[in-house]
Coordinates of C-alpha atoms and ligand atoms in Angstrom, one line a residue:
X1398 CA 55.8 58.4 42.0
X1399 CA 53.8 55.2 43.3
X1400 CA 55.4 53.2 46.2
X1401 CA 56.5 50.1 44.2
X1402 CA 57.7 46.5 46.5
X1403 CA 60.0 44.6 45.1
X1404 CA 57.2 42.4 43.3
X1405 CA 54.1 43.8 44.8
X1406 CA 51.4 45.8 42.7
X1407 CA 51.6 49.2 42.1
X1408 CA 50.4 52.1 44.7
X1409 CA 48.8 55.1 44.0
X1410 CA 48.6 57.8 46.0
X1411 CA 45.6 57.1 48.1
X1412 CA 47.4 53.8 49.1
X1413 CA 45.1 51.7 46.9
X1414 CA 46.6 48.6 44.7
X1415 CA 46.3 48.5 40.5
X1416 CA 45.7 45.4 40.4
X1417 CA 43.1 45.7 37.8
X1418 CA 43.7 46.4 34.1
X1419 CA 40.3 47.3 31.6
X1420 CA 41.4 47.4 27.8
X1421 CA 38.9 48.9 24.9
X1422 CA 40.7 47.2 22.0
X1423 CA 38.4 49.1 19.9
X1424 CA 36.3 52.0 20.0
X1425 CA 33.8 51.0 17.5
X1426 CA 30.4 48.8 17.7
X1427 CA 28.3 47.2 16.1
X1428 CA 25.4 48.6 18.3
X1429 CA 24.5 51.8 18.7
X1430 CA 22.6 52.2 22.5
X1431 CA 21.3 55.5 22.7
X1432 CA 22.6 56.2 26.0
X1433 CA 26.1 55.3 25.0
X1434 CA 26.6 56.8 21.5
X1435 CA 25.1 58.8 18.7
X1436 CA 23.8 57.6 16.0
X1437 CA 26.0 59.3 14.0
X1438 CA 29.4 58.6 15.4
X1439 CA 32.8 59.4 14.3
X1440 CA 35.2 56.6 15.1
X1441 CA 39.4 56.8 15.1
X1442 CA 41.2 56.4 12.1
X1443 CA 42.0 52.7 11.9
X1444 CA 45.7 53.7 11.6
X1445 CA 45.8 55.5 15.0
X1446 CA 45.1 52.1 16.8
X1447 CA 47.8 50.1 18.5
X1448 CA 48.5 46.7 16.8
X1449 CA 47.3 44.1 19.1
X1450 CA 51.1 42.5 19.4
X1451 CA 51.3 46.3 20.8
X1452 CA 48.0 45.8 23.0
X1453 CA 49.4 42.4 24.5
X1454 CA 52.8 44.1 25.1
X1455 CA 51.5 47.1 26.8
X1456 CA 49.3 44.5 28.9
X1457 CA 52.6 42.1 29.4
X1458 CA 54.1 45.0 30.9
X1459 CA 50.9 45.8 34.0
X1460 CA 51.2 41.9 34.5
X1461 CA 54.5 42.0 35.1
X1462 CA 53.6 45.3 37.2
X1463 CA 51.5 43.0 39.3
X1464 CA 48.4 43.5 37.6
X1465 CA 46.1 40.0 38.0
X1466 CA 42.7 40.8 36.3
X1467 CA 42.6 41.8 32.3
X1468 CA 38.9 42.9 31.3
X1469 CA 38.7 43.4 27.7
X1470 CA 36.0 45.9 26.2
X1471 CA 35.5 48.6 23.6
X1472 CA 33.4 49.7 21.7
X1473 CA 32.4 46.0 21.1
X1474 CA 35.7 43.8 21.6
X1475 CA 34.7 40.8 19.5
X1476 CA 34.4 43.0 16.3
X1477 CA 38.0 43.8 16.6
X1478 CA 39.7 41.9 13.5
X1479 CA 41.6 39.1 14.6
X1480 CA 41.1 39.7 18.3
X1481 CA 41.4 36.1 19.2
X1482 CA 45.0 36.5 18.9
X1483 CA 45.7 39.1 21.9
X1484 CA 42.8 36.9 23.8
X1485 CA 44.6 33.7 23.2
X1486 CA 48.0 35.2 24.6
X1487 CA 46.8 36.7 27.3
X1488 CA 44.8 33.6 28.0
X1489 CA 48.3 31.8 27.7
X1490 CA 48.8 34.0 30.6
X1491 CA 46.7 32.8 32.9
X1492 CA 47.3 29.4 32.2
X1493 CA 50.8 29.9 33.2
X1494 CA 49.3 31.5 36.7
X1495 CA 51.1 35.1 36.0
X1496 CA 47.6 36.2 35.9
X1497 CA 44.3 35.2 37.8
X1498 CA 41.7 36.4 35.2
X1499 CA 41.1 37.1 31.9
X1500 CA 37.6 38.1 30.6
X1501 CA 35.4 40.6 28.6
X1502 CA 32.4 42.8 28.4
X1503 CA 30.2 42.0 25.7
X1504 CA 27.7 42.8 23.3
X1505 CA 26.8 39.6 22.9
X1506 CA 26.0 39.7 19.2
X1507 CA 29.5 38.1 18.2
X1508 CA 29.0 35.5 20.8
X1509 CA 27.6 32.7 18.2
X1510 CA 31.1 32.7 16.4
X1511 CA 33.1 32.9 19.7
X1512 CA 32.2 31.3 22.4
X1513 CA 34.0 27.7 21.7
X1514 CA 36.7 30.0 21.3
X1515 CA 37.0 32.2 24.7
X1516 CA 36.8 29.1 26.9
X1517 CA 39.6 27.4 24.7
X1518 CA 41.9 30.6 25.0
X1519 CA 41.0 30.5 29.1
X1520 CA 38.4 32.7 30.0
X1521 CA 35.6 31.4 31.9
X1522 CA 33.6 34.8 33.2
X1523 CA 32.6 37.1 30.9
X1524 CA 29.5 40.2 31.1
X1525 CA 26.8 40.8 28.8
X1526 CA 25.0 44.0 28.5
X1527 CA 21.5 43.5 28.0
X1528 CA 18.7 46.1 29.2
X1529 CA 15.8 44.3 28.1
X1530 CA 14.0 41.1 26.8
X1531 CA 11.7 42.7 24.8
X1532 CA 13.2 42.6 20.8
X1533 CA 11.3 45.9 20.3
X1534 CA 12.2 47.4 22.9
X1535 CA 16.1 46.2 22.2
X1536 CA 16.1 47.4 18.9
X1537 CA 14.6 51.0 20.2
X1538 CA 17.6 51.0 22.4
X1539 CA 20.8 49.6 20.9
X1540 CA 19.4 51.0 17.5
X1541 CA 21.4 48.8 15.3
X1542 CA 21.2 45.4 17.9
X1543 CA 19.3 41.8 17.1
X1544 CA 17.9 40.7 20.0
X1545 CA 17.7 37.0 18.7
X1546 CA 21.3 36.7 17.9
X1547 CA 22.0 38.0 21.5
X1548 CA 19.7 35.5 22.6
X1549 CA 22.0 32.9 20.7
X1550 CA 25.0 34.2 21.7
X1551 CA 24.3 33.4 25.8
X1552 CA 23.5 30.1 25.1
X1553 CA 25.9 29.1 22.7
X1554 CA 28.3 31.0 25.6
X1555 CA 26.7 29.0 28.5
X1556 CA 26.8 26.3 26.4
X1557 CA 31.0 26.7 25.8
X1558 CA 31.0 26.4 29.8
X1559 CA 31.7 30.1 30.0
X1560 CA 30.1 32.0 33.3
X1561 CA 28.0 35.1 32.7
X1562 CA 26.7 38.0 34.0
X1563 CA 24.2 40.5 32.7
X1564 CA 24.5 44.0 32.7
X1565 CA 21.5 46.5 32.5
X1566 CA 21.8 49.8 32.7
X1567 CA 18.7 51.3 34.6
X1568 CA 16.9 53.4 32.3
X1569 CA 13.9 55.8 33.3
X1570 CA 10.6 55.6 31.7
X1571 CA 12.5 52.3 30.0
X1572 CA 12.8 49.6 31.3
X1573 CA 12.3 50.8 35.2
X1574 CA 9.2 48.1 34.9
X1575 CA 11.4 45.5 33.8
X1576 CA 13.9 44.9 36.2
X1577 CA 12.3 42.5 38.8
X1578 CA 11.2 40.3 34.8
X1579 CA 15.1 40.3 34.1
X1580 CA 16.2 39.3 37.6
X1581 CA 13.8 36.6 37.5
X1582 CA 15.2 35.2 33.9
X1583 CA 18.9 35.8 35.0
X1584 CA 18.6 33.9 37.8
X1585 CA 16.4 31.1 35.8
X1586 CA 19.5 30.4 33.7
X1587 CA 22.0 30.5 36.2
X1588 CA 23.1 33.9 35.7
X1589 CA 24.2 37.0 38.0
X1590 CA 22.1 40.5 37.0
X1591 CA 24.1 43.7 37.8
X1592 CA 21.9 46.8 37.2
X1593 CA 24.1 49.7 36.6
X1594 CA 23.6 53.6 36.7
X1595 CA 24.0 56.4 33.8
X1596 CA 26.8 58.1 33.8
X1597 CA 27.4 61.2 31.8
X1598 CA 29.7 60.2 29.4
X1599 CA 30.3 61.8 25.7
X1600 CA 27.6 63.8 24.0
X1601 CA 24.7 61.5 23.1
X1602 CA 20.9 62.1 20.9
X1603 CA 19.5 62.5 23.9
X1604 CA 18.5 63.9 27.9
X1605 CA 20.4 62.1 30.0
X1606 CA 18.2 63.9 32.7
X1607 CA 15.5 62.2 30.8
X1608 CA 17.1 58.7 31.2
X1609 CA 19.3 59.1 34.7
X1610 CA 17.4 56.3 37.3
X1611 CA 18.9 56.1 40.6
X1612 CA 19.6 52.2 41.9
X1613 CA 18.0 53.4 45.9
X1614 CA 14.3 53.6 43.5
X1615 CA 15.3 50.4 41.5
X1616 CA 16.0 48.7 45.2
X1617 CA 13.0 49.7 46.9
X1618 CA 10.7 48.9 43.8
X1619 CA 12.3 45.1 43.9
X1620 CA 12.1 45.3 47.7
X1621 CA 8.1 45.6 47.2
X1622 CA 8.1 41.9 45.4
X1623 CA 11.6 40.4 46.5
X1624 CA 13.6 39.7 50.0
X1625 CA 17.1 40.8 49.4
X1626 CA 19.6 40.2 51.7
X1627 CA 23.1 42.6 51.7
X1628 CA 25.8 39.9 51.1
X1629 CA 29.7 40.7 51.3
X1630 CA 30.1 38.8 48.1
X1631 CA 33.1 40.7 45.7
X1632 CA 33.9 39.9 42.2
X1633 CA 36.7 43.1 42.2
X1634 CA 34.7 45.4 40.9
X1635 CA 32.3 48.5 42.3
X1636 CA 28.8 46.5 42.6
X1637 CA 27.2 46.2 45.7
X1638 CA 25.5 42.7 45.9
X1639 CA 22.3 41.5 47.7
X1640 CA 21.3 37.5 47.4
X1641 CA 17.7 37.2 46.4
X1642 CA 15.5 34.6 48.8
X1643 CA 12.9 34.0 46.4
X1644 CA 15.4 33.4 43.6
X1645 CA 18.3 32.1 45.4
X1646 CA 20.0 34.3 43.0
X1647 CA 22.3 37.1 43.0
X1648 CA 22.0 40.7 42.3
X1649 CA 24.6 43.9 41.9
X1650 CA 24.0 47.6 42.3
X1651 CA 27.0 49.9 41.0
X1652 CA 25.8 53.2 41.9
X1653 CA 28.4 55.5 40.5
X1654 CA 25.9 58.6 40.8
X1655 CA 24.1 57.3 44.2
X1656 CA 26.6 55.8 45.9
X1657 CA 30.5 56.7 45.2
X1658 CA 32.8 53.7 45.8
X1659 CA 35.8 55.5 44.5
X1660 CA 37.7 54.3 48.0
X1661 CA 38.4 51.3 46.9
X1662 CA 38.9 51.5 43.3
X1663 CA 42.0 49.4 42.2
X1664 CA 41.5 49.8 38.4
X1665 CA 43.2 51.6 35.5
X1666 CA 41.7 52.0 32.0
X1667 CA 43.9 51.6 28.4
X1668 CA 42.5 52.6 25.1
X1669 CA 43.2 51.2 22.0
X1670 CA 45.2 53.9 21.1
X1671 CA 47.3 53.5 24.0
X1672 CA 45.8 56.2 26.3
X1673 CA 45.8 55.6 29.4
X1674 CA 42.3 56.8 31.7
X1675 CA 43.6 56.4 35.6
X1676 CA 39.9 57.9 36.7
X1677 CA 36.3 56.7 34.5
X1678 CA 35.2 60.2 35.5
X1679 CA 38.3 62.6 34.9
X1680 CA 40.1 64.0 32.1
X1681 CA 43.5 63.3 33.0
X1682 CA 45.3 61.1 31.1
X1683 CA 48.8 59.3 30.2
X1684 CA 50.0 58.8 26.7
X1685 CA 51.4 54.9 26.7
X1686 CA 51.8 54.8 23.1
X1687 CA 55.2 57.1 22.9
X1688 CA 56.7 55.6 25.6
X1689 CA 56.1 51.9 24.2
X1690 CA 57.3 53.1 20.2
X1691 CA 60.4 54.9 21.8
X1692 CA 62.3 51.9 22.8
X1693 CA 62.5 48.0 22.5
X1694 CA 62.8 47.8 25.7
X1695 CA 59.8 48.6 28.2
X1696 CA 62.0 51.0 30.5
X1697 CA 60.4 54.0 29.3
X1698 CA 57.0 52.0 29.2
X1699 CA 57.9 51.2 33.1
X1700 CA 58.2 54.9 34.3
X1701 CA 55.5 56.2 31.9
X1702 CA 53.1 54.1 34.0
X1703 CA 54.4 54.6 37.5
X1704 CA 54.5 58.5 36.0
X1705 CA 50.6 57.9 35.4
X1706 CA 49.4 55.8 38.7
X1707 CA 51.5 58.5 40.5
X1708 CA 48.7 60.5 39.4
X1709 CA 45.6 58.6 40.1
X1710 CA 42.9 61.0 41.3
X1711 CA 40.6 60.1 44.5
X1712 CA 37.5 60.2 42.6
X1713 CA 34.9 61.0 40.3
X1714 CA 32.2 63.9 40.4
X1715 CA 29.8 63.1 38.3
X1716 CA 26.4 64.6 38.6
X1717 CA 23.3 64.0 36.5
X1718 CA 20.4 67.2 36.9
X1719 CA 19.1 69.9 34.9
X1720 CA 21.8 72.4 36.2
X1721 CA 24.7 69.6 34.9
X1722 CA 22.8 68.5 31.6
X1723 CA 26.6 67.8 29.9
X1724 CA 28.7 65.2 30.1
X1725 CA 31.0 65.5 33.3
X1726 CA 33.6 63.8 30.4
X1727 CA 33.7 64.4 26.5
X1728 CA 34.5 61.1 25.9
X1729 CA 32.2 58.3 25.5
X1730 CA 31.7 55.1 27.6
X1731 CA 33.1 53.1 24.3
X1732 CA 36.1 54.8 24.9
X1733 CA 37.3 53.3 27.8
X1734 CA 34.8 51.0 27.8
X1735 CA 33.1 51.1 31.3
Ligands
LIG801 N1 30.0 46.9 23.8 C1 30.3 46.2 25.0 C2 29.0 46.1 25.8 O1 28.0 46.8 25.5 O2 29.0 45.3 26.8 C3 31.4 46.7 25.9 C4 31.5 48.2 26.0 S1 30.2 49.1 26.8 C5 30.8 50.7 26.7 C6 30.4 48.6 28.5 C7 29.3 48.8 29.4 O3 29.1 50.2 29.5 C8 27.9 48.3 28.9 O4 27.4 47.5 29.9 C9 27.1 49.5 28.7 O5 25.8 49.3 28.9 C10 27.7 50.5 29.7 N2 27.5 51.9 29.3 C11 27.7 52.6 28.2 N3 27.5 53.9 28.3 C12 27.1 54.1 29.6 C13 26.7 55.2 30.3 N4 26.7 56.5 29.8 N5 26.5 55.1 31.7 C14 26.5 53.8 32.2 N6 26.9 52.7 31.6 C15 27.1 52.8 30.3
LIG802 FE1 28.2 49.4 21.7 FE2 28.4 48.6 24.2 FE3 28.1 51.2 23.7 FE4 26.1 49.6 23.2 S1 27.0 50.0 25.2 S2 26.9 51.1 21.8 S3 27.1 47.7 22.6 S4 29.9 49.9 23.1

């Protein structure tokens, strides 16, 4: 059982505090990157997936649990029908100061129709994936993606006042050439870059061998061009960030594969089937959904999750070589969303 205070955050184990709450509120996408999915994927059956008035109770509950960040992802969150309605209550949340952030990891491509939106509802910080700026080369790797309408999507978001930073997930042979390009434009427009490692996740179409770059080459390549200073700077998440001289910009390394920062994890991860994930990179898992549909009342709800964070694991173990060529954890990334 996790050491509970009276109205403190949960404790696992290890003594680290869930403070930190990651929803997929959908598993699909309207993308298909080639190093998170196949082509060819099978999705849930729409009737397995909680209700969002079941999402936002499941997250009322970890609030009142003293969780105080919500990040929702997916598959692609903003293709979720109606999904403005569990962001606009969870945004109510935050205005009412039970919880300090709200915000999501993005596509981008529904960004256009949103945007306005998001910033009404309360959120203010959100993450774009984006592993290139060249179309062709965006096409080649989110298969299905429009590079143009992404492109629309961050301004019409930066535009709406929202904050944003871009994702990239260093790819080998890729965009390994790129990086230093896309640091340059992020910090242009204001934005944050945080280049990310591949983690094996699901079965995909491809090597990940082929794709796995580690973040120490990425560094040292940048280094050859770019003056980065370590800086303690923290946004609650795993990255590492350095402050670029020549950019006056910032720049994040999570190194999941490089670099473990499992010490000081303080996150949990829900599915949209009400799955609870208390480790990215292990199996075990806690099933949310029967305690929530067994009662009105969230007591069962209450113990299933102290049941679960009593459980959190210390780490991951994933490991990316030719020995370990499958994923460390059948499910993929969209999943649990990252
Ligand atoms: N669809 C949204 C997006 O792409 O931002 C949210 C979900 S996506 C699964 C969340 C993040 O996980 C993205 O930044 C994506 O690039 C990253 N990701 C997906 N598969 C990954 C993998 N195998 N290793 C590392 N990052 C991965
Ligand atoms: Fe979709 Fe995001 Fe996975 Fe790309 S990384 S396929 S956008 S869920």
């Amino acid at each position: 059982m996790p050491l509970i205070s009276d109205n403190g955050p949960m404790i696992d184990p290890f003594g680290r505090a869930v403070t930190y709450l990651r929803v997929s509120v959908t598993d699909r996408c309207d993308f298909r990157c080639t190093y998170c999915m196949a082509e060819n994927m099978t999705f849930l059956p729409k009737k397995d997936l909680l209700t969002l008035e079941e999402l936002e109770r499941l997250c009322s509950t970890f609030i009142d649990k003293g969780v105080r960040k919500i990040r929702l992802t997916g598959g692609e969150p903003l293709v979720r029908k109606n999904i403005m309605h569990l962001i606009s209550a969870l945004g109510a949340k935050v205005k009412a100061g039970l919880l300090d952030e709200l915000t999501l990891t993005t596509n981008g491509s529904q960004l256009t129709r949103y945007a306005d939106e998001l910033f009404a509802a309360g959120v203010r910080r959100i993450n774009v994936s984006l592993d290139t700026l060249d179309p062709q080369k965006f096409k080649e790797i989110t298969r299905w993606g429009d590079f143009g309408k992404v492109m629309e999507g961050i301004d019409a978001a930066q535009k709406a006042g929202l904050k944003i930073k871009l994702n990239a997930v260093a790819l080998k042979g890729f965009n390994d050439l790129e990086i230093a390009g896309m640091m340059r434009f992020a910090h242009g427009r204001d934005m944050d870059l945080t280049v990310i490692e591949t983690m094996p996740m699901g079965e995909i179409d491809e090597d990940r061998t082929d794709q796995y770059l580690p973040l120490s080459q990425v560094r040292a390549d940048l280094e050859k061009q770019f003056t980065l200073n370590d800086i303690p700077y923290k946004t609650g998440g795993p990255a590492r960030y350095v402050e670029v001289k020549e950019t006056g910009g910032r720049m994040g390394f999570i190194t999941p594969m490089t670099h473990n920062f499992c010490e000081s994890c303080n996150r949990v991860r829900l599915t949209c089937t009400g799955t609870l994930y208390m480790c990215l990179g292990q199996n075990d898992a806690a099933d949310l959904r029967t305690a929530l549909r067994a009662s009105d009342s969230n007591d069962y709800l209450s113990a299933a999750i102290d049941e679960a964070i009593g459980r959190k694991p210390k780490g991951h173990d994933f490991i990316i070589d030719r020995q370990h060529n499958k994923p460390a954890v059948a499910r993929h990334m969209s999943v649990t969303g990252g």
